[in-house]
CSV table of C-alpha atoms and ligand atoms in Angstrom, one decimal:
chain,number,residue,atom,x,y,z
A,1,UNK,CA,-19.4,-47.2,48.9
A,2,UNK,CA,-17.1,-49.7,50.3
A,3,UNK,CA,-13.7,-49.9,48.4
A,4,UNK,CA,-11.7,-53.3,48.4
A,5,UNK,CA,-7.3,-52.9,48.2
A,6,UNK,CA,-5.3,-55.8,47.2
A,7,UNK,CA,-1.9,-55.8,45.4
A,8,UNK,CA,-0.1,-59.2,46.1
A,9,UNK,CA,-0.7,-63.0,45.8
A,10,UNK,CA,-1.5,-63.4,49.6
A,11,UNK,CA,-3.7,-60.6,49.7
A,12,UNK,CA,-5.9,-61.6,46.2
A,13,UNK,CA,-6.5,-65.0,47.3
A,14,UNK,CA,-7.5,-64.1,51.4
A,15,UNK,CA,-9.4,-61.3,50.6
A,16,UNK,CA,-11.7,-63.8,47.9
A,17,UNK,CA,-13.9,-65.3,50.5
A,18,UNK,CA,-14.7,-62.0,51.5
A,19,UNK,CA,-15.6,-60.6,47.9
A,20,UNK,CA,-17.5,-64.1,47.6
A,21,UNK,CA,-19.6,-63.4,51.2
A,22,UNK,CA,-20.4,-59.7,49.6
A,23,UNK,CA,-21.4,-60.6,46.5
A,24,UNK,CA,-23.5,-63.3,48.3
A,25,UNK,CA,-25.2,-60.1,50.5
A,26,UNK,CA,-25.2,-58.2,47.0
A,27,UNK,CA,-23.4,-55.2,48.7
A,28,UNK,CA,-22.0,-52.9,46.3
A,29,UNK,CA,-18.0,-52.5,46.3
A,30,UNK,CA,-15.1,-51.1,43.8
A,31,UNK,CA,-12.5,-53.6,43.8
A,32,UNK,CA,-8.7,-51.8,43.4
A,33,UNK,CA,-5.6,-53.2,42.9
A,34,UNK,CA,-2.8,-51.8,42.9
A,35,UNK,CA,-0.3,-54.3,40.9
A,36,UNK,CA,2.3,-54.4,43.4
A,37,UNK,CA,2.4,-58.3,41.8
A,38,UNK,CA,1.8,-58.0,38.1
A,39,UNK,CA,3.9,-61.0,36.6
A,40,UNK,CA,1.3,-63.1,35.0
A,41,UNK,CA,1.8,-66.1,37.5
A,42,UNK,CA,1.5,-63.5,40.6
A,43,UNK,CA,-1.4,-62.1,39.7
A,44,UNK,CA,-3.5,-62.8,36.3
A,45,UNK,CA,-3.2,-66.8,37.1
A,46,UNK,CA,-4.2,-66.0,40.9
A,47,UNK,CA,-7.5,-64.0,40.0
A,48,UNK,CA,-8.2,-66.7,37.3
A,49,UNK,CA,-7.5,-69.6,40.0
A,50,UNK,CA,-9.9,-67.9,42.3
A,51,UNK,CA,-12.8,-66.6,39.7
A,52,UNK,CA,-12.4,-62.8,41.0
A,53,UNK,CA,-14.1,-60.4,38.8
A,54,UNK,CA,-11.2,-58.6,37.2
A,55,UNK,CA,-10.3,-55.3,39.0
A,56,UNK,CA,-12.4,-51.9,38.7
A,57,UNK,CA,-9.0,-50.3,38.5
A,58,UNK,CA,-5.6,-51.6,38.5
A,59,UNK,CA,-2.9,-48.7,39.7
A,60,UNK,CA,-0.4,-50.5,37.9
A,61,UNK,CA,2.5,-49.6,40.1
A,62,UNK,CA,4.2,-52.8,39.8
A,63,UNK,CA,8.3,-53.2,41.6
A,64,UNK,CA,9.9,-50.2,43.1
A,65,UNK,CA,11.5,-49.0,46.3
A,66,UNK,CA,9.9,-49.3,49.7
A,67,UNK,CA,9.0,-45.1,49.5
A,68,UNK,CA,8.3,-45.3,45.8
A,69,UNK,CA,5.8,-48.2,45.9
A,70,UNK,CA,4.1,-47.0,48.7
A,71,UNK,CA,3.8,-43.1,47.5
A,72,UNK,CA,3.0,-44.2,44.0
A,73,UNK,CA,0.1,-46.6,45.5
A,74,UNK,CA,-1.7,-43.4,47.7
A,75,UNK,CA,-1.2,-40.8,44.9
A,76,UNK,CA,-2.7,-42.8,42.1
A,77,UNK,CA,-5.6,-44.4,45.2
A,78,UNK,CA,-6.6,-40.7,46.4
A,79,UNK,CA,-8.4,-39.5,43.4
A,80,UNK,CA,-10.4,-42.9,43.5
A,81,UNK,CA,-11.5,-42.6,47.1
A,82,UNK,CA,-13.0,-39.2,45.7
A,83,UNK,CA,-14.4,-40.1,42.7
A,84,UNK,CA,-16.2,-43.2,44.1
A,85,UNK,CA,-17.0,-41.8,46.9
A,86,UNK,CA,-15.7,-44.9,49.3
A,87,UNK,CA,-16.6,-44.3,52.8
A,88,UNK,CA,-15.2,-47.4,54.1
A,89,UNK,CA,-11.7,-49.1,52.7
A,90,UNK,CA,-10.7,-52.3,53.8
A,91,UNK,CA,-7.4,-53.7,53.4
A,92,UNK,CA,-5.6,-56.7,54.3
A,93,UNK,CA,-2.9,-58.0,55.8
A,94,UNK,CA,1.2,-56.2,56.3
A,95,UNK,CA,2.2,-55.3,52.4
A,96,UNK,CA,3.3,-51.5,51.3
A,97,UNK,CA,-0.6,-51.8,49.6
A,98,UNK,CA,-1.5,-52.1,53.1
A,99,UNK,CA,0.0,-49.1,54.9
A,100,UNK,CA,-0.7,-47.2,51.7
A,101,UNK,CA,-4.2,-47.6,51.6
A,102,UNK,CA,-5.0,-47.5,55.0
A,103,UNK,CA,-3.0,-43.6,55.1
A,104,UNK,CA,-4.6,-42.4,52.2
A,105,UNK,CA,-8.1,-43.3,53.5
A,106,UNK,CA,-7.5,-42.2,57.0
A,107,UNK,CA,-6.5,-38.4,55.7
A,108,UNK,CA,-9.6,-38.2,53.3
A,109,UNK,CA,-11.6,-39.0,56.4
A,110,UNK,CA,-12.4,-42.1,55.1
A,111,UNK,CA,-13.1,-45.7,57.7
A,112,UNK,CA,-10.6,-48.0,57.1
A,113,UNK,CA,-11.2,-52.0,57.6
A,114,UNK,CA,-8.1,-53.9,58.6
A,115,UNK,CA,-8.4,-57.7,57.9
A,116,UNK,CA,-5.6,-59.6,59.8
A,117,UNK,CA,-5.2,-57.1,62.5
A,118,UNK,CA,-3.3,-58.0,65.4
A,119,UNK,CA,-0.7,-60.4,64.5
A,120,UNK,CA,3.1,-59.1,65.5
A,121,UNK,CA,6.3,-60.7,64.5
A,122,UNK,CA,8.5,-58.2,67.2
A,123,UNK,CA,11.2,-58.0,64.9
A,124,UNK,CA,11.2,-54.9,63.6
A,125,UNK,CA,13.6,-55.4,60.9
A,126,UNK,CA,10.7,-56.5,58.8
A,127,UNK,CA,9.0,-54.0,57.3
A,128,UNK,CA,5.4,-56.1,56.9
A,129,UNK,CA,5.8,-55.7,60.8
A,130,UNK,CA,6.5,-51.7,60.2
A,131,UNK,CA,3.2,-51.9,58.1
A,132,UNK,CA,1.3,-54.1,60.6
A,133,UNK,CA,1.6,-52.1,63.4
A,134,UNK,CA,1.1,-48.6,61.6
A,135,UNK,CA,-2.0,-49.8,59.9
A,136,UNK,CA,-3.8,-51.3,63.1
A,137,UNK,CA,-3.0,-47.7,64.7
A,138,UNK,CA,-5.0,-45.8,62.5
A,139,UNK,CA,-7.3,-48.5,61.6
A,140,UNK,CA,-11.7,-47.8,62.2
A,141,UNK,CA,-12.1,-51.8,62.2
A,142,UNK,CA,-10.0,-54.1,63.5
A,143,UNK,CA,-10.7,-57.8,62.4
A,144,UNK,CA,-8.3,-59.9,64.1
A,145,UNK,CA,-8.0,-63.6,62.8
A,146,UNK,CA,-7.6,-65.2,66.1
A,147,UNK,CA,-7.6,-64.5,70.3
A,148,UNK,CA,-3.9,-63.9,69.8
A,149,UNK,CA,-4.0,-61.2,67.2
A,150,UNK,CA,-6.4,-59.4,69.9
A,151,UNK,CA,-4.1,-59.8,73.0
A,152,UNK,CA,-1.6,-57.9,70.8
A,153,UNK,CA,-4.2,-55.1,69.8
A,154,UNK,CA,-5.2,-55.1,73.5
A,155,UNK,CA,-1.4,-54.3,74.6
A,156,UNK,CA,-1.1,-52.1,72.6
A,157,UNK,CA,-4.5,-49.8,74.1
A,158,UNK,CA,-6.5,-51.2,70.6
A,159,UNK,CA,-9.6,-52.3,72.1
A,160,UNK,CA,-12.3,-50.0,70.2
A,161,UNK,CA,-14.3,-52.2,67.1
A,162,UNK,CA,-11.8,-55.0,67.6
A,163,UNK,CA,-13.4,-58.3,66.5
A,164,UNK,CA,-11.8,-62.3,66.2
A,165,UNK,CA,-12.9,-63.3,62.8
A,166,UNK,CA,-11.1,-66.7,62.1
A,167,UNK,CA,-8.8,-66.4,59.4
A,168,UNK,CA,-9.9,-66.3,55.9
A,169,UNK,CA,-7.1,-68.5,54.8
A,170,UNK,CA,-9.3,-71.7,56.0
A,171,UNK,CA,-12.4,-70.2,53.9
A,172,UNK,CA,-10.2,-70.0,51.2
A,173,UNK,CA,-8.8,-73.2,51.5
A,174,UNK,CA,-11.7,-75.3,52.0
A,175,UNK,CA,-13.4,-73.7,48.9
A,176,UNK,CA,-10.3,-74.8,46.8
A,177,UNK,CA,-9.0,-77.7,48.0
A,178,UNK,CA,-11.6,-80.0,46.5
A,179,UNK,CA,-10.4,-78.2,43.1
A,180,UNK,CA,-6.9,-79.6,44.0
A,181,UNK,CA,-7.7,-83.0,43.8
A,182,UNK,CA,-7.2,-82.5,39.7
A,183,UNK,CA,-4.3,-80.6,39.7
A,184,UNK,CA,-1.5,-82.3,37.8
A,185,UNK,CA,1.5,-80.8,39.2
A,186,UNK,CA,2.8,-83.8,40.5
A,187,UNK,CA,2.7,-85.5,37.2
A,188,UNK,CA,4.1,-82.0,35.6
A,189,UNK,CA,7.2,-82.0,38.3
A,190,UNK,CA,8.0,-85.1,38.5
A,191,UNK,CA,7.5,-85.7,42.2
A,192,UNK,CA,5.7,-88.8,44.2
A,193,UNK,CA,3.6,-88.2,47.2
A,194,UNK,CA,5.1,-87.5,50.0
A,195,UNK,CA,8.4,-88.1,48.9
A,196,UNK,CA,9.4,-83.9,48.7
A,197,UNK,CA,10.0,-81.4,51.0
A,198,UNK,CA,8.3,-78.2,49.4
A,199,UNK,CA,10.1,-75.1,50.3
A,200,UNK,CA,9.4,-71.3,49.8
A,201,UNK,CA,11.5,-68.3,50.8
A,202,UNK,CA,10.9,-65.0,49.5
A,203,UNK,CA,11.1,-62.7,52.4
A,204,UNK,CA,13.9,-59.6,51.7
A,205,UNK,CA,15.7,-60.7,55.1
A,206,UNK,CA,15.8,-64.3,54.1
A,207,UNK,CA,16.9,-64.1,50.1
A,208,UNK,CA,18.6,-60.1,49.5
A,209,UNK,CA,21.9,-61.3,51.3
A,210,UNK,CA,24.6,-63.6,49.1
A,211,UNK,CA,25.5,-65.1,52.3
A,212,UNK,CA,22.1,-65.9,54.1
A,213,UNK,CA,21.3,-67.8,50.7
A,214,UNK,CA,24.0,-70.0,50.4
A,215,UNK,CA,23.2,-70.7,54.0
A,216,UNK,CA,19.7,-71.3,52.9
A,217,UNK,CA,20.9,-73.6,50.2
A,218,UNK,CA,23.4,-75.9,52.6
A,219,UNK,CA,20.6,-75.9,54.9
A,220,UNK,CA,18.1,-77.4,51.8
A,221,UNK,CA,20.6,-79.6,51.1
A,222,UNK,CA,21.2,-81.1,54.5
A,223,UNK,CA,17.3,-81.4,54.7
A,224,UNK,CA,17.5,-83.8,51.4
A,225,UNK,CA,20.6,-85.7,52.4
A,226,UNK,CA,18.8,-86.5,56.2
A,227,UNK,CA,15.3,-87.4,54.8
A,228,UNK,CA,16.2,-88.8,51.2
A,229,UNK,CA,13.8,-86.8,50.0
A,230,UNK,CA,13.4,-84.5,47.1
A,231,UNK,CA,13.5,-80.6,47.6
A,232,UNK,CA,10.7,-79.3,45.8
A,233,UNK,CA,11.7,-75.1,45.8
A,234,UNK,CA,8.9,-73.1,44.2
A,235,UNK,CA,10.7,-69.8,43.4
A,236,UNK,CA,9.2,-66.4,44.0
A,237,UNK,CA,10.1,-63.9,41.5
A,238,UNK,CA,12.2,-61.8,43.5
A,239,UNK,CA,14.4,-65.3,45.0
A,240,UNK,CA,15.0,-66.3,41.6
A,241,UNK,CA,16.3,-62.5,41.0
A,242,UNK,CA,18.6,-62.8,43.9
A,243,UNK,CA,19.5,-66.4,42.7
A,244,UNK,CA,20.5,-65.1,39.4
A,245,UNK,CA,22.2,-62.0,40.3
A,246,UNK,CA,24.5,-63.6,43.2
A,247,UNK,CA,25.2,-67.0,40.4
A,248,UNK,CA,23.4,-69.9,42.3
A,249,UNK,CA,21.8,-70.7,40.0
A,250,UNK,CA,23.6,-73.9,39.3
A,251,UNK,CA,24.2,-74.5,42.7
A,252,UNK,CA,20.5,-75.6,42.9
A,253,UNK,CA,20.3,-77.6,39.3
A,254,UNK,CA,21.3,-81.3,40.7
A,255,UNK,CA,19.0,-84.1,40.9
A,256,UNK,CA,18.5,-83.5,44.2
A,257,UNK,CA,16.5,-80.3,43.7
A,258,UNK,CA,13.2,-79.5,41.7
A,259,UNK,CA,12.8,-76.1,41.0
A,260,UNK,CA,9.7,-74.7,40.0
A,261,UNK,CA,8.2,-71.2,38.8
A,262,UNK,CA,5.5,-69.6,40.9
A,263,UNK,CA,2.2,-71.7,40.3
A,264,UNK,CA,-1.5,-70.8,40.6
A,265,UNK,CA,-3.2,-71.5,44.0
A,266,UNK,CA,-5.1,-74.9,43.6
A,267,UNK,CA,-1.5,-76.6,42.2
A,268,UNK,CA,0.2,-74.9,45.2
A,269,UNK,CA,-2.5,-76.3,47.7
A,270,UNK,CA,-2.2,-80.2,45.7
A,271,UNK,CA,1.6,-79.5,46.2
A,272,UNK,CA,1.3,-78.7,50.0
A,273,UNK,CA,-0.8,-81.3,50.7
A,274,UNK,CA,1.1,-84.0,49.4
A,275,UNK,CA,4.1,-82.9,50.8
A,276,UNK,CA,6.4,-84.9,53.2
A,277,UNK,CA,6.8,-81.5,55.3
A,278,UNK,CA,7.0,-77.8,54.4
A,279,UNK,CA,10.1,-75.3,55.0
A,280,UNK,CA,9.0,-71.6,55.0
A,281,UNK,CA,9.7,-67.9,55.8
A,282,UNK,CA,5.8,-67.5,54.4
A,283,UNK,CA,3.6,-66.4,56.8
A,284,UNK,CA,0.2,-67.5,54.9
A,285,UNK,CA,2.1,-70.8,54.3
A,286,UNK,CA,2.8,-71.3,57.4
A,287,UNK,CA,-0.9,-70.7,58.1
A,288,UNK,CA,-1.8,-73.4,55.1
A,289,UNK,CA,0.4,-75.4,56.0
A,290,UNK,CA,-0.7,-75.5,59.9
A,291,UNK,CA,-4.8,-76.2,58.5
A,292,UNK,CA,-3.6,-79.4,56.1
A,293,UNK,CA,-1.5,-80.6,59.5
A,294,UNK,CA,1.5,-80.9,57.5
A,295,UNK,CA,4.6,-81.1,59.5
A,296,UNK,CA,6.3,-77.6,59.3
A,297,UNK,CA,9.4,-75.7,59.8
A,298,UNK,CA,10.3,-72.1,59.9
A,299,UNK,CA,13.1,-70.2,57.9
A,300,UNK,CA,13.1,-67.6,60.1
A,301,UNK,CA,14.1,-66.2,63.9
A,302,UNK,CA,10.4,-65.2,64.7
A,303,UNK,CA,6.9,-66.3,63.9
A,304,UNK,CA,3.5,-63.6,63.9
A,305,UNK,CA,1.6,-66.6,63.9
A,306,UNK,CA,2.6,-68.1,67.2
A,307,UNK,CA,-1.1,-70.2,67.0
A,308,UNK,CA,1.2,-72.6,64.7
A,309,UNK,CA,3.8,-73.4,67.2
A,310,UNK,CA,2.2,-77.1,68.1
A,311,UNK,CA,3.5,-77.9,65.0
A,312,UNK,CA,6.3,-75.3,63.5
A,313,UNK,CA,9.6,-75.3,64.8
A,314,UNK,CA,11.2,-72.2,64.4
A,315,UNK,CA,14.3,-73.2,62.8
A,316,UNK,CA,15.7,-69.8,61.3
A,317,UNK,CA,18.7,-71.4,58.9
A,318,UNK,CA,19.9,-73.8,61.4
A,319,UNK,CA,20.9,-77.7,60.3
A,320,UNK,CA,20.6,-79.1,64.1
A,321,UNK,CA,17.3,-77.6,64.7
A,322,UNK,CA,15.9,-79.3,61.6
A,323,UNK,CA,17.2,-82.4,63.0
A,324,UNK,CA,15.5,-81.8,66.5
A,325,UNK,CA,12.5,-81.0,64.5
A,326,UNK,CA,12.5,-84.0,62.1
A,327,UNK,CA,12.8,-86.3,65.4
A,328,UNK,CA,9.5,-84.2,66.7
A,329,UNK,CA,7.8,-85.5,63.6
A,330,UNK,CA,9.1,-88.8,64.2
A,331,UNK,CA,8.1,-88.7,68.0
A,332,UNK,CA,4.7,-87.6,67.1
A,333,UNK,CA,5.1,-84.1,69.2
A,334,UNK,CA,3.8,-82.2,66.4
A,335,UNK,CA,-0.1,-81.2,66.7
A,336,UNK,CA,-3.1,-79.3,65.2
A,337,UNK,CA,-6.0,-77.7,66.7
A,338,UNK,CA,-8.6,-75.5,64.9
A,339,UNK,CA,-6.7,-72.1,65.7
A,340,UNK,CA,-7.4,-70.3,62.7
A,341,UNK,CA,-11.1,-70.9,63.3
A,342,UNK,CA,-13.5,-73.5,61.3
A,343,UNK,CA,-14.0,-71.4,57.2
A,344,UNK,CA,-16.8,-69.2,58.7
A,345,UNK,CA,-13.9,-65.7,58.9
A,346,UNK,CA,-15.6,-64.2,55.8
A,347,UNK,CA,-19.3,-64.2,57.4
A,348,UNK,CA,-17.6,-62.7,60.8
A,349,UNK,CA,-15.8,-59.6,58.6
A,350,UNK,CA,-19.0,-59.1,56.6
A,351,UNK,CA,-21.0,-59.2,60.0
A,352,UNK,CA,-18.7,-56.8,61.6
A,353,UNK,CA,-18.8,-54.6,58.9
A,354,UNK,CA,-22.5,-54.4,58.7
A,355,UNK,CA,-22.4,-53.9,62.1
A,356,UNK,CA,-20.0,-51.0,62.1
A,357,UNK,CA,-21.8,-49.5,58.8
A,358,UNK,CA,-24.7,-49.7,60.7
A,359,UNK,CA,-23.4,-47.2,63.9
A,360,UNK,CA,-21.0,-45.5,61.9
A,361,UNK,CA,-21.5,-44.1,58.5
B,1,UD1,C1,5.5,-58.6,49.1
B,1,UD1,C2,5.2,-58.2,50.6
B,1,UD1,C3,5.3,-59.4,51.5
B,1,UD1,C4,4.4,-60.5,51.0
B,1,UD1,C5,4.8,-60.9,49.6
B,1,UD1,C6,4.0,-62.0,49.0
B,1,UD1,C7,5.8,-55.8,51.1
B,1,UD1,C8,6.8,-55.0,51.9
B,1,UD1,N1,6.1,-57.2,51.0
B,1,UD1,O1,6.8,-59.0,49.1
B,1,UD1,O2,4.8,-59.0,52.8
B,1,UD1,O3,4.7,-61.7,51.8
B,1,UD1,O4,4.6,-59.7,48.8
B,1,UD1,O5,4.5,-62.5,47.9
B,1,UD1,O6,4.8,-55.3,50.7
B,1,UD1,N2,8.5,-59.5,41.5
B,1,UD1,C9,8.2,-59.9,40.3
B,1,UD1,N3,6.9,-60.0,39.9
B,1,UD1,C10,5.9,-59.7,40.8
B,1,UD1,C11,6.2,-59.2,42.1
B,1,UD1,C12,7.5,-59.1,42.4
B,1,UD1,O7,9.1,-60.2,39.5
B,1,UD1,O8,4.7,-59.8,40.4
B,1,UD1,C13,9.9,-59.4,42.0
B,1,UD1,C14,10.6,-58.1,41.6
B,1,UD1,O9,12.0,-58.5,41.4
B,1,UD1,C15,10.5,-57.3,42.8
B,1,UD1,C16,10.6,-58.3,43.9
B,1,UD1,O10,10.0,-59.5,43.4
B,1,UD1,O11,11.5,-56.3,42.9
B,1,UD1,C17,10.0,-57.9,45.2
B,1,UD1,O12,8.6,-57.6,45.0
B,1,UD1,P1,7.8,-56.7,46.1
B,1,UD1,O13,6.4,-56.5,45.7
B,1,UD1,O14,8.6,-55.5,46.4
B,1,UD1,O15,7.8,-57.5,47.4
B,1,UD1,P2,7.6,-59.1,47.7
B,1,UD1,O16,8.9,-59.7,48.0
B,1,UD1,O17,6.8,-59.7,46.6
């Protein structure tokens, strides 16, 4: 039996295509999620955006400490890898769902599938980089998203079931973004067509420290003041904690600024797509961003998804490098290639996994 782990936003709506291309093969498969998101607009809204079949169990482990969420996630997924007998988990992506499913299949003796293998940050300060790396050590299948992801594997003496996939974000997107075209968060937020910047930070290194997001903040603002455009700042739960708990609040309720709460995945594709340019320490939107050639920047010091650098400046929190970045836009030195492959990622996985059912189990 195969077993499918997802726990977060990013995970739900990458890992749909692949559920879809199962479903199409009518393989059977116990979908588990462990809750890591569980606010409505996190989670519920996501699975409803995206059609998934709700959850055969839902560990319900919710917002905890790095050790906590992670040991809570493997002691409440072991007794379901028994019972179900799952011979094969895959998992996706960098999150503490991530390294905890892959280490509580690997010591039932149990294949484990890594979708997104490969990609590295280097700054191990992160701890999605942490997960990244540990997981793609002890992963059975390694489906890296692009040639990159597999030089990295390769360096690191990872050359056994490794296969480049494409990334399932462009499945995902090009079976949503026709959905889009009636989404009526514009209207909703009071924002024109390409006359916003849309911004989202959430990482712990960019948003846990006071100082780093008043920096963040002066940086927004200088953004505004260059362009004359709005900045439209969709919050994720745990930025709008820090916002609340450090006071700034207020500092971010002027006309020049539209905040809005996390929204489902087809408004947040209409709201990316009609964007003037995207700011971002996200690594899938710096993915989505990339596909719908939207002019991009980087929050951050480091990039895992160097494919995007034709047109992402890696900005960190820095005012000049925006500027140098907004006269790249200008110049026309930003461009796009196909680098995340052509929607086809979801086939590749479900081919690889075949293929490795096949030999192996
Ligand atoms: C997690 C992942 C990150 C991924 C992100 C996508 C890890 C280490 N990090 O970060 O790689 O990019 O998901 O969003 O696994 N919160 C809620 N409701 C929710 C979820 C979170 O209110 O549904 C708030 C809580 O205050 C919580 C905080 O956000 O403490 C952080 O949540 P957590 O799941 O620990 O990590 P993310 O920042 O979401």
């Amino acid at each position: 039996m195969i077993g499918i782990l997802v726990g977060t936003r990013p995970e739900i709506i990458k890992v749909a295509p692949v559920i879809r291309e199962l479903d199409a093969r009518k393989h059977r498969y116990i979908l588990i999620h462990s809750n890591q998101h569980y606010s409505k607009s996190m989670d519920e809204d996501i699975l409803n955006d995206l059609k998934i079949k709700n959850p055969d169990y839902n560990l319900r482990v919710g917002s905890a400490s790095h050790a906590v969420q992670t040991g809570s996630i493997m002691e409440k997924l072991e007794p379901i890898c028994q019972k179900e007998k799952i011979s094969l988990l895959l998992v996706h992506g960098d999150t503490n769902t991530t390294l905890a499913g892959a280490l509580t299949a690997k010591k039932l003796h149990i294949s484990v599938g890594h979708i997104e293998a490969g990609l590295r940050s280097f700054d191990y300060q992160m701890p999605e980089e942490i997960n990244r790396i540990l997981v793609d050590r002890i992963s059975d299948i390694l489906l890296a998203p692009t040639a990159t992801a597999q030089a990295n594997l390769k360096k690191e003496g990872l050359t056994k079931n490794v296969y480049v996939t494409g990334n399932t974000v462009v499945d995902a997107l090009k079976q949503h973004i026709v959905l889009s075209k009636n989404s009526n968060i514009l209207k909703k937020a009071e924002l024109e067509e390409g006359e916003y910047i849309l911004v989202t930070a959430h990482r712990a290194e960019s948003v846990d420290s006071e100082l780093r997001l008043l920096r963040l903040i002066s940086l927004l603002e200088h953004a505004g003041d260059k362009t004359k455009k709005k900045i439209a700042w969709v919050l994720h739960p745990r930025t709008k904690a820090r916002l609340t708990s450090f006071n700034l609040l207020k500092k971010v309720s002027n006309s020049s600024f539209t905040i809005l709460n996390p929204i489902g995945y087809i408004d947040m594709l209409h709201l990316m797509n009609k964007a003037f340019m995207i700011l971002t320490d996200s690594g899938g939107v710096q993915e989505e961003a990339y596909i719908l050639q939207k002019p991009l920047c980087t929050l951050r010091s480091s990039t895992e998804r160097p494919e995007t650098l034709s047109a992402n400046r890696i900005i960190d929190l820095d005012a000049q490098a925006f500027d140098t970045a907004l006269s790249d836009i200008k110049d026309r030195k930003y461009s796009w290639s196909d680098a995340f492959g052509f929607g086809s990622a979801a086939t590749s996985i479900v081919d690889a996994l075949e293929n490795y059912m096949e030999q192996n189990l």
